[in-house]
Coordinates of C-alpha atoms and ligand atoms in Angstrom, one line a residue:
X699 CA 49.5 -39.7 23.2
X700 CA 51.1 -39.5 19.8
X701 CA 48.7 -38.7 16.9
X702 CA 47.6 -41.9 15.2
X703 CA 45.7 -41.3 12.0
X704 CA 45.2 -45.0 11.2
X705 CA 43.4 -45.5 14.5
X706 CA 41.1 -42.6 13.8
X707 CA 40.4 -44.0 10.4
X708 CA 39.3 -47.2 12.1
X709 CA 37.3 -45.7 14.9
X710 CA 35.6 -42.7 13.3
X711 CA 32.4 -42.9 11.3
X712 CA 29.3 -40.8 10.8
X713 CA 27.5 -43.2 13.2
X714 CA 29.2 -41.4 16.1
X715 CA 27.1 -38.3 15.2
X716 CA 23.9 -40.3 14.7
X717 CA 24.5 -42.0 18.1
X718 CA 25.1 -38.7 19.8
X719 CA 21.8 -37.4 18.5
X720 CA 20.0 -40.6 19.3
X721 CA 19.1 -40.9 15.6
X722 CA 18.0 -44.2 14.0
X723 CA 17.4 -44.7 10.3
X724 CA 13.9 -43.6 9.3
X725 CA 13.5 -41.2 12.3
X726 CA 12.5 -37.6 11.7
X727 CA 15.3 -35.2 11.9
X728 CA 15.1 -31.4 11.6
X729 CA 18.5 -29.6 11.9
X730 CA 16.9 -26.6 13.5
X731 CA 15.6 -28.9 16.3
X732 CA 19.1 -30.2 16.8
X733 CA 20.6 -26.8 16.9
X734 CA 18.0 -25.1 19.0
X735 CA 15.4 -27.1 21.0
X736 CA 17.7 -30.0 21.7
X737 CA 20.1 -27.7 23.5
X738 CA 17.3 -26.4 25.7
X739 CA 16.1 -29.9 26.4
X740 CA 19.7 -30.8 27.4
X741 CA 19.8 -28.0 30.0
X742 CA 21.6 -25.3 27.9
X743 CA 18.5 -23.0 27.9
X744 CA 20.2 -20.2 29.8
X745 CA 23.5 -20.6 28.0
X746 CA 24.5 -18.0 25.4
X747 CA 24.0 -19.2 21.9
X748 CA 24.8 -15.9 20.1
X749 CA 26.8 -12.9 21.2
X750 CA 26.2 -10.4 18.5
X751 CA 28.1 -7.2 18.1
X752 CA 27.1 -4.6 15.5
X753 CA 29.2 -2.2 13.7
X754 CA 29.0 0.4 16.5
X755 CA 30.1 -2.2 19.0
X756 CA 26.7 -2.6 20.6
X757 CA 26.1 -6.1 21.9
X758 CA 23.0 -8.2 21.8
X759 CA 22.9 -11.6 23.6
X760 CA 20.7 -14.5 22.8
X761 CA 20.4 -17.7 24.9
X762 CA 19.4 -21.0 23.5
X763 CA 16.0 -20.5 25.2
X764 CA 15.7 -17.1 23.3
X765 CA 16.6 -19.0 20.1
X766 CA 13.8 -21.5 20.8
X767 CA 11.2 -18.8 21.3
X768 CA 12.3 -16.7 18.4
X769 CA 12.7 -19.6 15.9
X770 CA 9.2 -20.7 16.8
X771 CA 8.1 -17.1 16.1
X772 CA 9.7 -17.1 12.7
X773 CA 8.3 -20.5 11.7
X774 CA 4.8 -19.6 12.9
X775 CA 5.0 -16.3 11.0
X776 CA 6.2 -17.9 7.8
X777 CA 3.5 -20.5 7.9
X778 CA 0.8 -17.8 8.4
X779 CA 2.2 -16.0 5.3
X780 CA 1.3 -19.1 3.4
X781 CA 4.9 -20.2 2.9
X782 CA 4.9 -24.0 2.6
X783 CA 7.4 -26.7 3.4
X784 CA 9.8 -27.1 0.5
X785 CA 9.3 -23.5 -0.6
X786 CA 12.6 -21.6 -1.1
X787 CA 13.1 -18.6 1.2
X788 CA 16.0 -16.3 0.5
X789 CA 17.8 -14.5 3.3
X790 CA 19.3 -11.3 2.1
X791 CA 20.6 -9.6 5.2
X792 CA 23.7 -8.2 6.7
X793 CA 25.0 -10.2 9.6
X794 CA 22.1 -9.3 11.9
X795 CA 20.8 -11.6 14.6
X796 CA 17.7 -12.1 12.3
X797 CA 19.9 -13.8 9.7
X798 CA 21.2 -16.4 12.1
X799 CA 17.9 -17.0 14.0
X800 CA 15.7 -16.6 10.9
X801 CA 17.9 -19.3 9.2
X802 CA 16.8 -21.7 11.8
X803 CA 13.2 -20.4 11.8
X804 CA 12.9 -21.2 8.0
X805 CA 14.2 -24.7 8.6
X806 CA 11.7 -25.3 11.5
X807 CA 8.9 -24.4 9.1
X808 CA 10.1 -27.1 6.7
X809 CA 11.0 -24.5 4.0
X810 CA 14.3 -24.5 2.3
X811 CA 16.7 -21.6 3.3
X812 CA 18.7 -19.9 0.5
X813 CA 21.3 -17.5 1.9
X814 CA 22.4 -14.6 -0.3
X815 CA 25.4 -12.3 0.4
X816 CA 24.0 -8.9 1.4
X817 CA 26.7 -7.3 -0.8
X818 CA 25.1 -8.8 -3.9
X819 CA 23.9 -6.4 -6.5
X820 CA 20.5 -6.8 -8.0
X821 CA 21.6 -9.0 -10.9
X822 CA 23.3 -11.5 -8.6
X823 CA 20.2 -11.7 -6.5
X824 CA 17.9 -12.0 -9.5
X825 CA 19.8 -14.9 -11.0
X826 CA 19.7 -16.9 -7.8
X827 CA 16.1 -16.2 -6.8
X828 CA 14.9 -16.7 -10.4
X829 CA 16.7 -20.1 -10.7
X830 CA 15.3 -21.4 -7.4
X831 CA 11.9 -19.8 -7.9
X832 CA 12.0 -18.5 -4.4
X833 CA 8.7 -17.5 -2.9
X834 CA 10.0 -15.2 -0.2
X835 CA 13.0 -13.0 0.6
X836 CA 13.9 -11.9 4.1
X837 CA 15.7 -8.6 4.0
X838 CA 16.2 -5.2 5.6
X839 CA 15.4 -1.6 4.4
X840 CA 19.0 -1.0 3.3
X841 CA 18.7 -3.7 0.7
X842 CA 15.0 -3.4 -0.2
X843 CA 15.8 -1.1 -3.2
X844 CA 17.7 -3.9 -4.9
X845 CA 14.7 -6.3 -4.5
X846 CA 12.2 -3.7 -5.8
X847 CA 14.3 -3.3 -8.9
X848 CA 14.0 -6.9 -9.9
X849 CA 10.6 -7.7 -8.4
X850 CA 8.7 -7.6 -11.7
X851 CA 11.1 -10.2 -13.2
X852 CA 10.4 -12.6 -10.3
X853 CA 6.8 -13.8 -10.7
X854 CA 7.2 -16.5 -8.0
X855 CA 8.4 -14.0 -5.3
X856 CA 5.3 -13.4 -3.3
X857 CA 6.7 -12.2 0.1
X858 CA 9.3 -9.6 0.9
X859 CA 9.8 -9.7 4.7
X860 CA 11.6 -6.7 6.1
X861 CA 13.1 -7.2 9.6
X862 CA 13.9 -3.6 10.5
X863 CA 10.6 -2.0 9.5
X864 CA 9.6 1.2 11.1
X865 CA 6.3 2.7 9.8
X866 CA 7.5 6.1 10.8
X867 CA 10.5 6.0 8.5
X868 CA 9.5 4.3 5.3
X869 CA 6.4 2.9 3.7
X870 CA 6.2 -0.7 2.6
X871 CA 4.3 -1.7 -0.5
X872 CA 1.8 -4.0 1.1
X873 CA 0.0 -4.7 -2.1
X874 CA 3.2 -6.2 -3.5
X875 CA 3.6 -8.5 -0.5
X876 CA 6.1 -6.4 1.4
X877 CA 5.6 -7.0 5.1
X878 CA 7.4 -6.0 8.3
X879 CA 8.5 -8.6 10.8
X880 CA 9.9 -7.7 14.2
X881 CA 11.7 -10.8 15.3
X882 CA 12.2 -9.9 18.9
X883 CA 8.5 -9.3 19.3
X884 CA 7.5 -12.8 18.2
X885 CA 8.4 -15.1 21.0
X886 CA 6.3 -18.3 20.9
X887 CA 6.9 -21.0 23.5
X888 CA 5.5 -24.0 21.6
X889 CA 5.6 -24.7 17.9
X890 CA 5.1 -28.0 16.0
X891 CA 8.4 -28.3 14.1
X892 CA 7.8 -29.6 10.6
X893 CA 8.7 -33.2 10.4
X894 CA 11.6 -33.4 8.0
X895 CA 13.6 -36.6 7.4
X896 CA 17.2 -37.4 6.5
X897 CA 16.7 -36.6 2.9
X898 CA 14.4 -33.6 3.2
X899 CA 15.9 -30.5 1.5
X900 CA 17.3 -27.9 4.0
X901 CA 19.8 -25.4 2.6
X902 CA 20.3 -24.2 -1.0
X903 CA 23.6 -22.5 -1.6
X904 CA 24.5 -21.0 -5.0
X905 CA 28.1 -21.3 -6.3
X906 CA 29.7 -20.0 -9.4
X907 CA 31.1 -22.2 -12.2
X908 CA 33.1 -21.4 -15.3
X909 CA 30.1 -21.3 -17.7
X910 CA 26.5 -20.6 -17.3
X911 CA 24.6 -19.2 -14.4
X912 CA 25.5 -20.0 -10.7
X913 CA 24.4 -23.4 -9.7
X914 CA 22.4 -24.2 -6.6
X915 CA 23.9 -26.9 -4.4
X916 CA 21.0 -28.5 -2.5
X917 CA 21.6 -29.9 0.9
X918 CA 19.4 -32.0 3.2
X919 CA 18.7 -32.1 6.9
X920 CA 21.0 -35.1 7.6
X921 CA 24.0 -33.0 6.6
X922 CA 24.1 -32.2 10.3
X923 CA 25.8 -35.5 11.0
X924 CA 28.8 -34.3 9.1
X925 CA 28.7 -30.7 10.3
X926 CA 28.4 -31.9 13.9
X927 CA 31.2 -34.4 13.8
X928 CA 33.6 -32.2 11.9
X929 CA 32.9 -29.3 14.2
X930 CA 33.7 -31.6 17.1
X931 CA 36.8 -33.2 15.7
X932 CA 38.3 -30.6 13.3
X933 CA 37.2 -27.3 14.9
X934 CA 37.7 -29.2 18.2
X935 CA 34.6 -27.5 19.7
X936 CA 33.8 -28.4 23.3
X937 CA 30.9 -27.3 25.5
X938 CA 32.6 -24.3 27.1
X939 CA 34.1 -22.9 23.9
X940 CA 33.6 -19.4 22.7
X941 CA 33.7 -19.7 18.9
X942 CA 34.2 -17.1 16.2
X943 CA 33.8 -17.8 12.5
X944 CA 34.7 -14.9 10.3
X945 CA 32.7 -16.1 7.3
X946 CA 29.5 -14.4 6.1
X947 CA 26.6 -16.9 5.9
X948 CA 26.2 -16.0 2.2
X949 CA 29.1 -18.4 1.9
X950 CA 28.9 -22.0 2.9
X951 CA 31.5 -21.7 5.6
X952 CA 29.2 -19.1 7.3
X953 CA 26.3 -21.6 7.4
X954 CA 27.9 -25.0 7.9
X955 CA 30.4 -23.7 10.5
X956 CA 29.0 -20.2 11.2
X957 CA 25.5 -21.4 12.2
X958 CA 24.9 -25.2 12.1
X959 CA 28.0 -27.0 13.4
X960 CA 28.6 -25.0 16.5
X961 CA 25.0 -24.8 17.5
X962 CA 24.6 -28.5 17.0
X963 CA 27.2 -28.8 19.7
X964 CA 25.5 -26.2 22.0
X965 CA 28.5 -23.8 21.7
X966 CA 28.5 -20.0 22.2
X967 CA 29.1 -18.2 19.0
X968 CA 30.3 -14.6 18.5
X969 CA 29.2 -12.7 15.4
X970 CA 30.5 -9.3 14.5
X971 CA 28.7 -7.4 11.8
X972 CA 31.6 -5.1 10.8
X973 CA 34.2 -5.1 8.1
X974 CA 37.8 -6.0 8.4
X975 CA 40.1 -4.2 10.8
X976 CA 43.0 -6.0 12.4
X977 CA 42.7 -4.1 15.6
X978 CA 38.9 -4.7 15.9
X979 CA 39.5 -8.4 15.3
X980 CA 42.0 -8.7 18.1
X981 CA 39.8 -6.6 20.3
X982 CA 36.9 -9.0 19.6
X983 CA 38.9 -12.0 20.5
X984 CA 40.2 -10.4 23.7
X985 CA 36.8 -9.0 24.7
X986 CA 34.8 -12.1 24.2
X987 CA 37.6 -14.5 25.2
X988 CA 37.3 -16.4 21.9
X989 CA 38.8 -19.9 22.2
X990 CA 38.3 -21.3 18.7
X991 CA 38.7 -19.2 15.5
X992 CA 37.8 -20.2 12.0
X993 CA 39.2 -17.8 9.4
X994 CA 40.6 -17.6 5.8
X995 CA 44.0 -17.1 4.2
X996 CA 43.1 -13.6 2.8
X997 CA 42.2 -12.4 6.3
X998 CA 45.4 -14.0 7.6
X999 CA 47.5 -12.1 5.0
X1000 CA 45.7 -8.9 5.8
X1001 CA 46.5 -9.4 9.5
X1002 CA 50.1 -10.2 8.6
X1003 CA 50.4 -6.8 6.8
X1004 CA 49.7 -5.0 10.1
X1005 CA 52.4 -7.0 11.9
X1006 CA 52.7 -8.8 15.2
X1007 CA 52.7 -5.8 17.4
X1008 CA 48.9 -5.3 17.5
X1009 CA 48.6 -9.0 18.5
X1010 CA 51.0 -8.6 21.3
X1011 CA 49.2 -5.6 22.8
X1012 CA 46.2 -7.8 23.5
X1013 CA 45.5 -10.6 25.9
X1014 CA 44.6 -13.5 23.6
X1015 CA 45.4 -16.2 26.1
X1016 CA 41.9 -17.7 25.7
X1017 CA 42.6 -18.7 22.1
X1018 CA 43.5 -22.3 21.8
X1019 CA 42.6 -23.5 18.3
X1020 CA 42.7 -21.8 14.8
X1021 CA 41.5 -23.1 11.4
X1022 CA 41.5 -21.7 7.9
X1023 CA 39.5 -22.4 4.7
X1024 CA 38.8 -21.2 1.2
X1025 CA 42.1 -20.8 -0.5
X1026 CA 45.6 -22.3 -0.3
X1027 CA 47.1 -21.3 3.1
X1028 CA 50.7 -20.4 2.3
X1029 CA 53.4 -21.6 4.6
X1030 CA 54.3 -18.0 5.5
X1031 CA 50.8 -17.7 7.0
X1032 CA 51.3 -20.8 9.2
X1033 CA 54.7 -19.5 10.3
X1034 CA 53.3 -16.1 11.1
X1035 CA 50.4 -17.7 13.1
X1036 CA 53.0 -19.5 15.2
X1037 CA 54.9 -16.4 15.9
X1038 CA 51.8 -14.2 16.5
X1039 CA 49.6 -16.6 18.5
X1040 CA 51.9 -19.5 19.4
X1041 CA 49.4 -21.7 17.6
X1042 CA 49.1 -23.5 14.2
X1043 CA 46.5 -22.5 11.7
X1044 CA 44.9 -25.7 10.7
X1045 CA 44.0 -25.7 7.0
X1046 CA 40.7 -27.3 5.9
X1047 CA 39.7 -28.0 2.4
X1048 CA 36.1 -28.4 1.2
X1049 CA 33.4 -26.8 -1.0
X1050 CA 29.8 -25.6 -1.2
X1051 CA 29.0 -28.9 -2.7
X1052 CA 30.6 -31.0 0.0
X1053 CA 28.8 -29.2 2.8
X1054 CA 31.5 -30.0 5.4
X1055 CA 35.2 -30.3 5.8
X1056 CA 36.8 -33.0 3.6
X1057 CA 40.6 -32.7 3.9
X1058 CA 42.1 -31.2 7.0
X1059 CA 44.7 -30.9 9.6
X1060 CA 43.2 -32.5 12.7
X1061 CA 44.0 -31.2 16.1
X1062 CA 47.1 -32.9 17.3
X1063 CA 48.2 -33.8 13.8
X1064 CA 51.6 -32.4 12.9
X1065 CA 51.0 -29.5 10.5
X1066 CA 53.1 -29.4 7.4
X1067 CA 53.0 -25.7 6.4
X1068 CA 51.5 -25.5 2.9
X1069 CA 49.6 -28.8 3.0
X1070 CA 45.9 -29.1 3.4
X1071 CA 46.3 -32.1 5.6
X1072 CA 44.6 -35.5 5.3
X1073 CA 41.1 -36.7 4.6
X1074 CA 38.7 -36.4 7.5
X1075 CA 38.8 -39.9 9.0
X1076 CA 35.2 -40.8 8.3
X1077 CA 35.8 -40.2 4.5
X1078 CA 37.8 -41.7 1.8
X1079 CA 39.6 -39.2 -0.4
X1080 CA 42.2 -39.5 -3.1
X1081 CA 43.7 -37.9 -6.1
X1082 CA 42.6 -39.5 -9.3
X1083 CA 43.5 -39.5 -13.0
X1084 CA 41.3 -36.8 -14.7
X1085 CA 40.4 -39.1 -17.6
X1086 CA 40.0 -42.6 -16.1
X1087 CA 39.2 -41.7 -12.5
X1088 CA 41.7 -44.3 -11.3
X1089 CA 43.4 -43.5 -8.0
X1090 CA 46.9 -42.1 -8.3
X1091 CA 49.2 -43.9 -5.9
X1092 CA 52.4 -42.4 -7.1
X1093 CA 53.8 -40.0 -4.4
X1094 CA 53.8 -36.4 -5.6
X1095 CA 51.9 -36.9 -8.9
X1096 CA 49.2 -34.3 -9.4
X1097 CA 45.6 -35.5 -10.1
X1098 CA 42.1 -34.4 -9.3
X1099 CA 40.9 -34.4 -5.7
X1100 CA 38.2 -37.0 -5.4
X1101 CA 35.9 -38.0 -2.5
X1102 CA 34.1 -41.4 -2.3
X1103 CA 30.4 -40.8 -2.0
X1104 CA 28.2 -40.8 -0.1
X1105 CA 28.7 -38.7 3.0
X1106 CA 25.9 -36.9 4.9
X1107 CA 26.5 -33.3 3.9
X1108 CA 27.2 -34.0 0.2
X1109 CA 24.9 -32.0 -2.1
X1110 CA 22.0 -34.0 -3.4
X1111 CA 21.5 -32.0 -6.6
X1112 CA 22.3 -28.9 -8.4
X1113 CA 18.9 -27.2 -8.4
X1114 CA 17.2 -28.1 -11.7
X1115 CA 20.4 -29.1 -13.3
X1116 CA 20.9 -32.8 -13.2
X1117 CA 23.2 -32.9 -16.2
X1118 CA 25.8 -30.7 -14.5
X1119 CA 25.4 -32.6 -11.3
X1120 CA 26.1 -35.9 -13.0
X1121 CA 29.3 -34.5 -14.5
X1122 CA 30.8 -34.2 -11.0
X1123 CA 31.2 -38.0 -10.8
X1124 CA 33.8 -40.2 -12.4
X1125 CA 34.5 -43.9 -11.8
X1126 CA 32.5 -43.9 -8.6
X1127 CA 34.2 -40.7 -7.2
X1128 CA 32.9 -37.2 -6.6
X1129 CA 35.4 -35.0 -8.4
X1130 CA 35.9 -31.7 -6.6
X1131 CA 37.4 -29.9 -9.7
X1132 CA 40.7 -29.1 -7.9
X1133 CA 44.1 -30.5 -8.4
X1134 CA 46.5 -31.8 -5.8
X1135 CA 49.2 -34.3 -5.0
X1136 CA 49.7 -36.6 -2.0
X1137 CA 53.0 -37.1 -0.3
X1138 CA 54.5 -40.2 1.3
X1139 CA 52.7 -39.4 4.6
X1140 CA 49.3 -39.1 3.0
X1141 CA 49.2 -35.3 3.2
X1142 CA 47.4 -33.5 0.4
X1143 CA 49.1 -30.5 -1.4
X1144 CA 46.9 -28.2 -3.4
X1145 CA 48.1 -27.3 -6.8
X1146 CA 45.2 -25.4 -8.4
X1147 CA 41.6 -25.3 -9.6
X1148 CA 40.9 -27.2 -12.8
X1149 CA 38.6 -24.5 -14.3
X1150 CA 38.6 -20.8 -15.0
X1151 CA 36.7 -19.8 -11.8
X1152 CA 38.3 -16.9 -10.0
X1153 CA 39.0 -17.3 -6.3
X1154 CA 39.2 -13.8 -4.8
X1155 CA 39.7 -13.7 -1.0
X1156 CA 38.2 -17.2 -0.8
X1157 CA 35.1 -16.3 -2.8
X1158 CA 34.4 -17.9 -6.1
X1159 CA 33.5 -15.6 -8.9
X1160 CA 32.4 -16.9 -12.3
X1161 CA 34.0 -15.3 -15.3
X1162 CA 30.9 -15.9 -17.3
X1163 CA 28.8 -13.9 -14.9
X1164 CA 31.1 -10.9 -15.3
X1165 CA 31.3 -11.2 -19.1
X1166 CA 27.5 -11.5 -19.5
X1167 CA 26.9 -8.6 -17.2
X1168 CA 29.4 -6.5 -19.2
X1169 CA 27.5 -7.1 -22.4
X1170 CA 24.9 -4.7 -21.0
X1171 CA 27.4 -2.0 -20.6
X1172 CA 27.0 0.5 -23.4
X1173 CA 30.7 0.6 -24.4
X1174 CA 31.5 -3.1 -24.2
X1175 CA 31.4 -5.3 -27.3
X1176 CA 32.9 -8.3 -25.6
X1177 CA 35.1 -9.2 -22.6
X1178 CA 37.0 -11.9 -20.9
X1179 CA 37.5 -12.2 -17.1
X1180 CA 40.4 -13.9 -15.5
X1181 CA 41.9 -14.2 -12.0
X1182 CA 45.1 -12.3 -11.7
X1183 CA 47.5 -13.4 -8.9
X1184 CA 47.4 -11.0 -6.0
X1185 CA 49.6 -11.0 -2.9
X1186 CA 46.7 -10.6 -0.4
X1187 CA 43.5 -11.8 -2.1
X1188 CA 45.1 -14.7 -3.9
X1189 CA 43.4 -13.5 -7.1
X1190 CA 41.7 -10.4 -8.2
X1191 CA 39.4 -10.0 -11.2
X1192 CA 41.0 -8.6 -14.4
X1193 CA 38.9 -8.1 -17.5
X1194 CA 40.0 -7.7 -21.1
X1195 CA 37.5 -5.5 -22.9
X1196 CA 37.0 -5.0 -26.6
X1197 CA 35.0 -1.8 -27.1
X1198 CA 32.2 -1.0 -29.4
X1199 CA 33.0 1.3 -32.3
X1200 CA 32.9 4.9 -31.2
X1201 CA 34.2 4.3 -27.7
X1202 CA 37.8 4.9 -26.7
X1203 CA 39.7 3.7 -23.6
X1204 CA 39.9 6.2 -20.8
X1205 CA 40.2 6.3 -17.0
X1206 CA 36.5 7.3 -16.8
X1207 CA 35.5 4.3 -18.8
X1208 CA 37.6 2.1 -16.4
X1209 CA 35.7 3.5 -13.5
X1210 CA 32.4 3.1 -15.2
X1211 CA 33.0 -0.6 -16.0
X1212 CA 34.2 -1.3 -12.4
X1213 CA 31.2 0.4 -10.9
X1214 CA 28.8 -1.3 -13.3
X1215 CA 30.0 -4.8 -12.0
X1216 CA 30.2 -3.7 -8.4
X1217 CA 26.6 -2.6 -8.4
X1218 CA 25.1 -5.3 -10.6
X1219 CA 27.0 -8.3 -9.3
X1220 CA 29.0 -7.5 -6.1
X1221 CA 32.1 -5.7 -4.8
X1222 CA 33.9 -9.1 -5.0
X1223 CA 33.3 -9.4 -8.7
X1224 CA 34.5 -5.9 -9.4
X1225 CA 37.5 -5.9 -11.7
X1226 CA 40.6 -4.4 -10.2
X1227 CA 42.2 -4.1 -13.6
X1228 CA 40.9 -3.5 -17.1
X1229 CA 42.9 -3.9 -20.2
X1230 CA 41.4 -2.7 -23.5
X1231 CA 42.1 -4.9 -26.5
X1232 CA 41.1 -4.9 -30.2
X1233 CA 39.8 -8.4 -30.1
X1234 CA 39.8 -11.4 -27.8
X1235 CA 41.4 -14.8 -28.6
X1236 CA 38.8 -17.4 -29.4
X1237 CA 38.7 -21.0 -30.4
X1238 CA 37.3 -21.9 -33.8
X1239 CA 33.9 -22.6 -32.2
X1240 CA 33.9 -19.0 -30.7
X1241 CA 34.8 -19.8 -27.1
X1242 CA 37.0 -17.1 -25.5
X1243 CA 40.3 -18.6 -24.5
X1244 CA 40.7 -17.3 -21.0
X1245 CA 43.5 -19.6 -20.4
X1246 CA 45.6 -18.0 -23.1
X1247 CA 44.9 -14.6 -21.6
X1248 CA 45.9 -15.8 -18.2
X1249 CA 49.1 -17.5 -19.5
X1250 CA 50.1 -14.2 -21.2
X1251 CA 49.3 -12.3 -18.0
X1252 CA 51.5 -14.6 -16.0
X1253 CA 54.2 -14.5 -18.7
X1254 CA 53.9 -18.3 -19.1
X1255 CA 54.4 -20.4 -22.2
X1256 CA 51.3 -20.1 -24.3
X1257 CA 51.4 -23.6 -25.6
X1258 CA 49.4 -25.0 -28.5
X1259 CA 47.4 -22.3 -30.2
X1260 CA 46.3 -24.3 -33.2
X1261 CA 42.6 -24.0 -32.3
X1262 CA 42.8 -20.2 -32.3
X1263 CA 41.4 -18.0 -35.0
X1264 CA 44.2 -17.3 -37.4
X1265 CA 43.1 -14.1 -39.1
Ligands
PRX2265 O1 39.2 -24.3 -5.1 C1 38.9 -24.8 -3.8 C2 38.9 -23.6 -2.9 O2 37.6 -23.2 -2.8 C3 36.8 -24.0 -3.6 C4 35.4 -24.1 -2.9 O3 34.8 -22.9 -2.8 P1 33.4 -22.7 -2.2 O4 32.5 -23.7 -2.8 O5 33.1 -21.3 -2.2 O6 33.6 -23.1 -0.7 C5 34.6 -22.5 0.0 C6 34.6 -22.9 1.5 C7 34.3 -24.2 1.9 C8 37.5 -25.3 -3.7 O7 37.0 -26.0 -4.8 N1 39.4 -24.0 -1.5 C9 38.6 -24.3 -0.4 N2 39.4 -24.6 0.6 C10 40.7 -24.6 0.2 C11 40.7 -24.3 -1.2 N3 41.8 -24.2 -1.9 C12 43.0 -24.5 -1.3 N4 43.0 -24.8 0.0 C13 41.9 -24.9 0.8 N5 42.0 -25.2 2.1

């Protein structure tokens, strides 16, 4: 049957997900129950929930029944530590099984789970745990040193739970609340799951903005209606699928679609805790017979660099659906996907704040390479005028991407930051902060972000975070960070640095600045290029004009500079 978007618009609503879960308004709903226990109750107890492969290629399998026992164990342990419903619990782990299962355990206990990239340096962790006033962090020995460094600046942090503790190897500082927890040894058959409701807080994900510290987008348990329905209709997940999501759960893709959505549908997920290697990726898909794959444009471009031949050497006949998220998916990527896999990459557009896919190429919908697709049919999305918030109906005219609230997985707040949250709304729309146009067929075409945030390999990096961190470098007087276009990562970080008197530019100084950021913030935020300047262009009120630096970098017209300092 031909694809008919209008019929989907008419027939699809969030009620489908509510009905599937037997949910009625006012019922309790805990998303960990939906993702774990409900699957056991529905006869999937012996089905594999998680196929985990570590860096060395060792595999650990967990069934839904294992998940039930282990998440009970986690929730029971957290409660006994004195962690209360509503408390924020950070997870600061590599992609270990404990991350995925612990995530659900925290939610079962009623606490709020706050995922953090394990690649974060101590300052990035500090900012996020300080802002949320987290009471606990779940981590591993490898990352414990970073926590210890910031511990005395985090008075609310009472518990540091170490999942790979081994008394023989290292001592924990018990007096400081460090405690070992061996997940696999805590299997509890019954646990009274905390009674959360549709609006109870569930996941707190931090995201970077142009100014100020990272903001915590707070989600609620009923987000699952959106994650379930989009996993079903966009990722096309069915009961017998083997699904692989490349994203780390430090990023919203890695939680909404790397934990919640697929488990809500009782699907088997593959997780590989290893860095990028095209051959390893194809081997993973072949070995586990992956059927549905969710990836990102930077990864696609990295695969493209290694050519088609490594794909053709593998039997990837199980693969039937591929999606992408995080950055504009260039038409070349789609064409290459067709050639390599005989399938279309289906682009999906959304954000930490939206919690689930907003604009997308649905299965069966003709893909126009370079377009993000159309609004998910249960939603109304448009491009609107940035000043008035009026919908732009003119074909091809660029405006701001806007979504009509509410929808189940929309953030309910920026943690402790109502003013910034309210600024996200205009004329009854939620404004994403990205620009796009819509063509005559209703397809959205991304044209750019509307702020200075740097998108490197699909990860947002706030220029302000880099600039503030650099103020603590002994040689830096001031700096400005911009995103410089990059053929693989879309953008990389470039910083312009004005040095303090007595310091001179050198290769060693370059390296020292790069390492400083890598260690304090993260490898993603590390500048790939440093340019030393005498002074930075500023507005009369003293704001650094990053856009001017970027325009110069791109060789573009500089435009009106009347607000610049003129001396
Ligand atoms: O600028 C858009 C870009 O990534 C931003 C959201 O980043 P984050 O909150 O980290 O969540 C990313 C994963 C959901 C958006 O505001 N972005 C995301 N998807 C696309 C995209 N840009 C172009 N095309 C996309 N498909």
